[in-house]
């Protein structure tokens, strides 16, 4: 689908990547076709809603650091996934890329609707590679002045059941990570990926004073508070990953300024660990995030 008839969208090229630039009277956004990765979203008069690294590289075969990478059909390190997910990978286990195959795959724009209030985009990818059973994925994105909605649909087109994990890996800007709180997870249990994947219980609001990498049981809205700004995240999944690399890990991350950990946090809408999704042949599933 080309953008010639679009009122608000036009193609942009950044280094090696094709990007859809969206200039609507009420907001602006950028969306990379590689990985169906939303890179920016900024309503008029607001600061950017998503964090994007000042050292971002737009290269084929590597995910851009920031925005909302789509992790699919597995989340994180494949070897840390339940056997029900791992068993489908048809390559060599140690060659499985972190966060799955979709973030570096090329997606196509398959539908575009736009009016004075909103822009709706649908991106699709068919067979991602020979490394996974036949499945299709579609990402629907709705941009509005007052909200951002992402819906990641998966369909099992193979003749056998398939189990996946996945994430909408949302990078959010913060003023100072040391003063940030995340509400909505009080009393919930989580897996601490930095403490031998032990199960722990959250006491009070989530605050940050060290590297943080956790898979929470979650239900209901989450509220990120950073200075005067707050964001509400509503998802339909039962797990959420909260991640900040802090000082040491920041030095090892690609496309990441060593100080950038102070200005970002990831609150990731996931189906991960205990919350993986089993799909029968022909069955579909939708993972949804609404940010307001
Ligand atoms: O560097 P990547 O592959 O984009 O991953 C970033 C982070 O993504 C998070 O989701 C993981 O929980 C972290 O462990 C990981 O470091």
Tab-separated table of C-alpha atoms and ligand atoms in Angstrom:
chain	number	residue	atom	x	y	z
A	1	UNK	CA	0.000	0.000	0.000
A	2	UNK	CA	1.459	3.390	-0.858
A	3	UNK	CA	0.890	6.677	0.863
A	4	UNK	CA	0.215	8.843	-2.178
A	5	UNK	CA	-3.449	9.413	-1.339
A	6	UNK	CA	-2.858	9.946	2.358
A	7	UNK	CA	-3.539	13.360	3.844
A	8	UNK	CA	-1.345	13.015	6.914
A	9	UNK	CA	1.202	10.255	6.188
A	10	UNK	CA	4.295	10.392	4.037
A	11	UNK	CA	7.303	8.164	3.536
A	12	UNK	CA	10.598	9.102	5.206
A	13	UNK	CA	13.965	7.398	4.981
A	14	UNK	CA	16.294	7.340	8.000
A	15	UNK	CA	19.643	5.675	7.344
A	16	UNK	CA	18.625	2.181	6.162
A	17	UNK	CA	14.986	2.196	7.272
A	18	UNK	CA	11.690	3.177	5.647
A	19	UNK	CA	9.511	5.100	8.012
A	20	UNK	CA	5.975	6.459	7.865
A	21	UNK	CA	5.923	10.031	9.082
A	22	UNK	CA	2.541	11.180	10.382
A	23	UNK	CA	1.753	14.890	10.657
A	24	UNK	CA	-1.823	15.272	11.843
A	25	UNK	CA	-3.170	18.615	13.071
A	26	UNK	CA	-3.569	17.038	16.533
A	27	UNK	CA	-0.393	14.928	16.809
A	28	UNK	CA	2.724	13.703	15.064
A	29	UNK	CA	4.278	10.239	14.962
A	30	UNK	CA	6.845	8.073	13.207
A	31	UNK	CA	6.506	4.383	12.499
A	32	UNK	CA	9.265	2.135	11.103
A	33	UNK	CA	8.171	-0.619	8.719
A	34	UNK	CA	10.955	-2.793	10.082
A	35	UNK	CA	9.462	-4.386	13.171
A	36	UNK	CA	6.241	-2.324	12.889
A	37	UNK	CA	7.973	-0.186	15.470
A	38	UNK	CA	6.296	3.012	16.581
A	39	UNK	CA	9.211	5.369	17.244
A	40	UNK	CA	7.533	8.606	18.276
A	41	UNK	CA	4.138	9.836	19.294
A	42	UNK	CA	3.564	13.428	20.294
A	43	UNK	CA	0.207	15.153	20.623
A	44	UNK	CA	0.316	18.884	19.849
A	45	UNK	CA	1.443	20.821	22.900
A	46	UNK	CA	2.577	17.686	24.800
A	47	UNK	CA	6.090	16.399	25.346
A	48	UNK	CA	6.808	13.111	23.460
A	49	UNK	CA	4.876	10.189	24.944
A	50	UNK	CA	7.578	7.643	23.980
A	51	UNK	CA	11.291	7.593	24.759
A	52	UNK	CA	13.640	7.293	21.791
A	53	UNK	CA	17.383	7.105	22.283
A	54	UNK	CA	19.405	10.101	21.138
A	55	UNK	CA	21.856	7.461	19.893
A	56	UNK	CA	19.223	5.542	17.905
A	57	UNK	CA	20.472	3.853	14.732
A	58	UNK	CA	18.114	3.031	11.884
A	59	UNK	CA	19.708	-0.126	10.553
A	60	UNK	CA	18.349	-3.201	8.828
A	61	UNK	CA	18.494	-6.220	11.087
A	62	UNK	CA	18.644	-4.402	14.417
A	63	UNK	CA	15.843	-2.949	16.472
A	64	UNK	CA	15.866	0.817	17.018
A	65	UNK	CA	16.451	1.636	20.704
A	66	UNK	CA	13.218	3.208	21.900
A	67	UNK	CA	9.587	3.623	20.947
A	68	UNK	CA	7.571	0.402	21.045
A	69	UNK	CA	9.443	-2.631	19.664
A	70	UNK	CA	7.167	-5.606	18.993
A	71	UNK	CA	8.581	-8.766	20.595
A	72	UNK	CA	7.059	-11.835	18.912
A	73	UNK	CA	6.683	-14.874	18.855
A	74	UNK	CA	8.734	-14.996	22.000
A	75	UNK	CA	9.716	-12.500	24.650
A	76	UNK	CA	13.270	-12.113	25.970
A	77	UNK	CA	15.794	-14.931	25.855
A	78	UNK	CA	14.155	-17.940	24.201
A	79	UNK	CA	15.997	-20.267	26.595
A	80	UNK	CA	14.214	-18.564	29.522
A	81	UNK	CA	10.803	-19.277	27.986
A	82	UNK	CA	8.679	-22.265	28.948
A	83	UNK	CA	9.457	-25.436	26.984
A	84	UNK	CA	6.054	-25.068	25.308
A	85	UNK	CA	7.418	-21.944	23.544
A	86	UNK	CA	11.019	-23.068	23.027
A	87	UNK	CA	10.066	-26.285	21.265
A	88	UNK	CA	8.726	-24.482	18.184
A	89	UNK	CA	11.971	-22.758	17.240
A	90	UNK	CA	13.420	-24.619	14.306
A	91	UNK	CA	16.905	-23.109	14.403
A	92	UNK	CA	19.814	-23.627	16.711
A	93	UNK	CA	18.680	-22.506	20.212
A	94	UNK	CA	21.742	-20.336	20.794
A	95	UNK	CA	21.070	-18.456	17.527
A	96	UNK	CA	17.568	-17.423	18.559
A	97	UNK	CA	17.506	-13.609	18.669
A	98	UNK	CA	16.427	-11.946	21.914
A	99	UNK	CA	12.773	-10.875	21.818
A	100	UNK	CA	11.846	-13.016	18.811
A	101	UNK	CA	11.784	-12.577	15.050
A	102	UNK	CA	9.318	-9.742	14.477
A	103	UNK	CA	11.351	-6.731	15.550
A	104	UNK	CA	13.747	-7.043	12.649
A	105	UNK	CA	11.260	-8.435	10.091
A	106	UNK	CA	9.828	-6.204	7.406
A	107	UNK	CA	6.127	-5.453	7.858
A	108	UNK	CA	3.780	-3.971	5.265
A	109	UNK	CA	1.170	-1.305	5.719
A	110	UNK	CA	-2.055	-3.135	4.870
A	111	UNK	CA	-4.694	-0.571	5.866
A	112	UNK	CA	-4.855	3.133	6.630
A	113	UNK	CA	-7.824	5.181	7.824
A	114	UNK	CA	-7.556	8.810	8.738
A	115	UNK	CA	-9.890	11.613	9.680
A	116	UNK	CA	-9.838	14.843	11.634
A	117	UNK	CA	-9.712	12.969	14.955
A	118	UNK	CA	-7.440	9.977	14.441
A	119	UNK	CA	-5.193	7.875	12.242
A	120	UNK	CA	-5.551	4.067	12.191
A	121	UNK	CA	-2.801	1.969	10.677
A	122	UNK	CA	-2.621	-1.783	10.219
A	123	UNK	CA	0.675	-3.523	9.567
A	124	UNK	CA	0.994	-7.152	8.708
A	125	UNK	CA	3.650	-9.766	8.364
A	126	UNK	CA	3.034	-13.240	7.038
A	127	UNK	CA	5.625	-15.945	7.425
A	128	UNK	CA	8.363	-14.342	9.410
A	129	UNK	CA	10.988	-16.879	8.576
A	130	UNK	CA	11.507	-20.579	8.231
A	131	UNK	CA	12.389	-20.678	11.911
A	132	UNK	CA	8.892	-20.826	13.342
A	133	UNK	CA	5.605	-22.592	12.538
A	134	UNK	CA	3.392	-20.704	10.117
A	135	UNK	CA	1.709	-17.869	11.928
A	136	UNK	CA	0.599	-14.418	10.939
A	137	UNK	CA	0.782	-11.245	12.953
A	138	UNK	CA	-0.997	-7.932	12.520
A	139	UNK	CA	-0.466	-4.763	14.469
A	140	UNK	CA	-3.274	-2.192	14.615
A	141	UNK	CA	-2.268	1.237	15.820
A	142	UNK	CA	-4.726	4.007	16.657
A	143	UNK	CA	-3.313	7.475	17.180
A	144	UNK	CA	-5.517	10.137	18.755
A	145	UNK	CA	-4.874	13.393	20.572
A	146	UNK	CA	-5.744	11.771	23.893
A	147	UNK	CA	-4.671	8.148	23.449
A	148	UNK	CA	-2.500	5.621	21.751
A	149	UNK	CA	-3.884	2.125	21.218
A	150	UNK	CA	-1.935	-0.884	19.938
A	151	UNK	CA	-3.462	-4.276	19.218
A	152	UNK	CA	-1.170	-7.139	18.250
A	153	UNK	CA	-3.146	-9.980	16.636
A	154	UNK	CA	-1.627	-13.424	16.189
A	155	UNK	CA	-3.132	-16.279	14.230
A	156	UNK	CA	-1.927	-19.849	14.167
A	157	UNK	CA	-2.013	-20.895	10.516
A	158	UNK	CA	-0.183	-24.151	11.164
A	159	UNK	CA	-1.872	-27.542	11.585
A	160	UNK	CA	-0.550	-27.917	15.161
A	161	UNK	CA	-1.005	-26.061	18.450
A	162	UNK	CA	1.603	-23.330	18.999
A	163	UNK	CA	2.486	-21.486	22.214
A	164	UNK	CA	3.961	-17.986	22.057
A	165	UNK	CA	5.145	-15.250	24.383
A	166	UNK	CA	5.184	-11.597	23.271
A	167	UNK	CA	5.473	-7.963	24.253
A	168	UNK	CA	4.689	-4.426	23.272
A	169	UNK	CA	8.004	-3.241	24.712
A	170	UNK	CA	7.043	0.345	25.543
A	171	UNK	CA	9.867	2.804	26.301
A	172	UNK	CA	8.543	5.765	28.291
A	173	UNK	CA	10.368	9.025	29.022
A	174	UNK	CA	10.762	10.131	32.659
A	175	UNK	CA	12.288	13.234	34.243
A	176	UNK	CA	14.401	11.362	36.785
A	177	UNK	CA	14.066	7.615	37.298
A	178	UNK	CA	14.914	7.995	41.009
A	179	UNK	CA	11.637	9.857	41.630
A	180	UNK	CA	9.408	7.706	39.395
A	181	UNK	CA	6.617	5.528	40.776
A	182	UNK	CA	4.549	2.844	39.078
A	183	UNK	CA	1.158	2.206	40.678
A	184	UNK	CA	-1.222	-0.685	40.134
A	185	UNK	CA	1.141	-3.522	41.063
A	186	UNK	CA	0.950	-3.241	44.870
A	187	UNK	CA	0.746	-6.649	46.534
A	188	UNK	CA	1.302	-8.497	43.241
A	189	UNK	CA	3.894	-11.225	42.836
A	190	UNK	CA	6.682	-10.910	40.311
A	191	UNK	CA	9.583	-12.899	38.923
A	192	UNK	CA	12.889	-11.148	39.548
A	193	UNK	CA	15.061	-11.841	36.488
A	194	UNK	CA	18.044	-10.360	38.364
A	195	UNK	CA	17.702	-12.665	41.373
A	196	UNK	CA	17.721	-16.120	39.820
A	197	UNK	CA	14.108	-15.751	38.627
A	198	UNK	CA	12.823	-16.000	42.189
A	199	UNK	CA	9.233	-15.109	42.945
A	200	UNK	CA	8.770	-11.987	45.114
A	201	UNK	CA	5.900	-9.811	46.279
A	202	UNK	CA	5.645	-6.102	45.506
A	203	UNK	CA	5.307	-3.913	48.606
A	204	UNK	CA	3.719	-0.525	47.803
A	205	UNK	CA	4.421	1.429	44.633
A	206	UNK	CA	7.278	0.330	42.363
A	207	UNK	CA	10.282	2.664	42.830
A	208	UNK	CA	13.724	2.512	41.261
A	209	UNK	CA	17.079	2.531	43.036
A	210	UNK	CA	18.992	-0.156	41.105
A	211	UNK	CA	18.791	-2.218	37.917
A	212	UNK	CA	15.254	-3.572	37.649
A	213	UNK	CA	14.058	-6.427	35.426
A	214	UNK	CA	10.825	-8.046	36.590
A	215	UNK	CA	7.831	-9.923	35.202
A	216	UNK	CA	4.784	-8.944	37.263
A	217	UNK	CA	1.423	-10.580	37.571
A	218	UNK	CA	-0.777	-7.664	36.615
A	219	UNK	CA	-4.400	-6.778	36.169
A	220	UNK	CA	-6.086	-3.402	35.985
A	221	UNK	CA	-4.567	-0.080	34.951
A	222	UNK	CA	-0.978	0.879	35.712
A	223	UNK	CA	-0.024	4.457	36.471
A	224	UNK	CA	3.415	5.879	35.778
A	225	UNK	CA	4.106	9.056	37.752
A	226	UNK	CA	7.138	11.167	36.837
A	227	UNK	CA	7.222	14.687	38.272
A	228	UNK	CA	4.083	16.485	37.116
A	229	UNK	CA	3.455	13.973	34.338
A	230	UNK	CA	1.513	10.755	34.565
A	231	UNK	CA	0.580	8.066	32.085
A	232	UNK	CA	-2.019	5.357	32.419
A	233	UNK	CA	-1.472	2.011	30.732
A	234	UNK	CA	-4.364	-0.399	30.313
A	235	UNK	CA	-3.769	-3.828	28.856
A	236	UNK	CA	-5.713	-7.039	28.434
A	237	UNK	CA	-2.867	-9.306	29.529
A	238	UNK	CA	-1.981	-10.825	32.903
A	239	UNK	CA	1.730	-9.955	32.880
A	240	UNK	CA	3.783	-6.759	32.714
A	241	UNK	CA	7.550	-6.345	32.520
A	242	UNK	CA	9.160	-3.424	34.320
A	243	UNK	CA	12.722	-2.705	33.215
A	244	UNK	CA	15.425	-0.124	33.834
A	245	UNK	CA	19.067	-0.999	33.083
A	246	UNK	CA	20.558	1.450	35.638
A	247	UNK	CA	24.285	2.324	35.516
A	248	UNK	CA	26.302	-0.777	34.631
A	249	UNK	CA	24.002	-2.434	32.122
A	250	UNK	CA	23.564	0.909	30.324
A	251	UNK	CA	27.219	0.736	29.316
A	252	UNK	CA	26.643	-2.588	27.575
A	253	UNK	CA	23.449	-1.674	25.704
A	254	UNK	CA	23.524	-0.774	22.024
A	255	UNK	CA	22.329	2.686	20.899
A	256	UNK	CA	22.157	3.847	24.496
A	257	UNK	CA	23.896	6.838	26.065
A	258	UNK	CA	25.522	5.761	29.358
A	259	UNK	CA	23.358	8.300	31.239
A	260	UNK	CA	20.100	7.529	29.446
A	261	UNK	CA	18.860	5.137	32.181
A	262	UNK	CA	17.941	8.206	34.225
A	263	UNK	CA	15.422	9.398	31.650
A	264	UNK	CA	13.546	6.240	30.626
A	265	UNK	CA	11.662	3.265	31.927
A	266	UNK	CA	10.084	0.348	30.116
A	267	UNK	CA	6.633	-0.806	31.149
A	268	UNK	CA	5.985	-3.664	28.771
A	269	UNK	CA	2.592	-5.124	27.993
A	270	UNK	CA	3.419	-8.813	27.774
A	271	UNK	CA	2.254	-12.354	27.606
A	272	UNK	CA	5.377	-13.728	29.285
A	273	UNK	CA	6.438	-16.600	31.595
A	274	UNK	CA	3.277	-17.838	33.411
A	275	UNK	CA	1.159	-15.856	30.931
A	276	UNK	CA	2.153	-17.409	27.569
A	277	UNK	CA	-0.567	-17.913	24.953
A	278	UNK	CA	-1.440	-21.340	23.515
A	279	UNK	CA	-3.134	-21.185	20.111
A	280	UNK	CA	-4.917	-24.088	18.488
A	281	UNK	CA	-4.777	-24.390	14.666
A	282	UNK	CA	-6.737	-21.463	13.194
A	283	UNK	CA	-7.074	-19.750	16.566
A	284	UNK	CA	-6.373	-16.034	17.044
A	285	UNK	CA	-5.290	-13.934	19.982
A	286	UNK	CA	-5.034	-10.215	20.531
A	287	UNK	CA	-2.681	-8.399	22.950
A	288	UNK	CA	-3.799	-4.845	23.559
A	289	UNK	CA	-2.330	-1.729	25.131
A	290	UNK	CA	-3.988	1.638	25.637
A	291	UNK	CA	-1.854	4.557	26.737
A	292	UNK	CA	-3.488	7.764	27.943
B	1	LIG	O1	18.576	-4.976	24.415
B	1	LIG	P1	17.234	-5.601	24.086
B	1	LIG	O2	17.352	-6.926	23.390
B	1	LIG	O3	16.367	-4.640	23.329
B	1	LIG	O4	16.517	-5.889	25.460
B	1	LIG	C1	16.329	-4.878	26.383
B	1	LIG	C2	15.693	-5.417	27.666
B	1	LIG	O5	14.374	-5.809	27.381
B	1	LIG	C3	13.631	-6.172	28.539
B	1	LIG	O6	12.344	-6.525	28.149
B	1	LIG	C4	14.286	-7.345	29.219
B	1	LIG	O7	13.531	-7.693	30.366
B	1	LIG	C5	15.719	-7.003	29.568
B	1	LIG	O8	16.350	-8.125	30.155
B	1	LIG	C6	16.460	-6.558	28.305
B	1	LIG	O9	17.766	-6.143	28.652
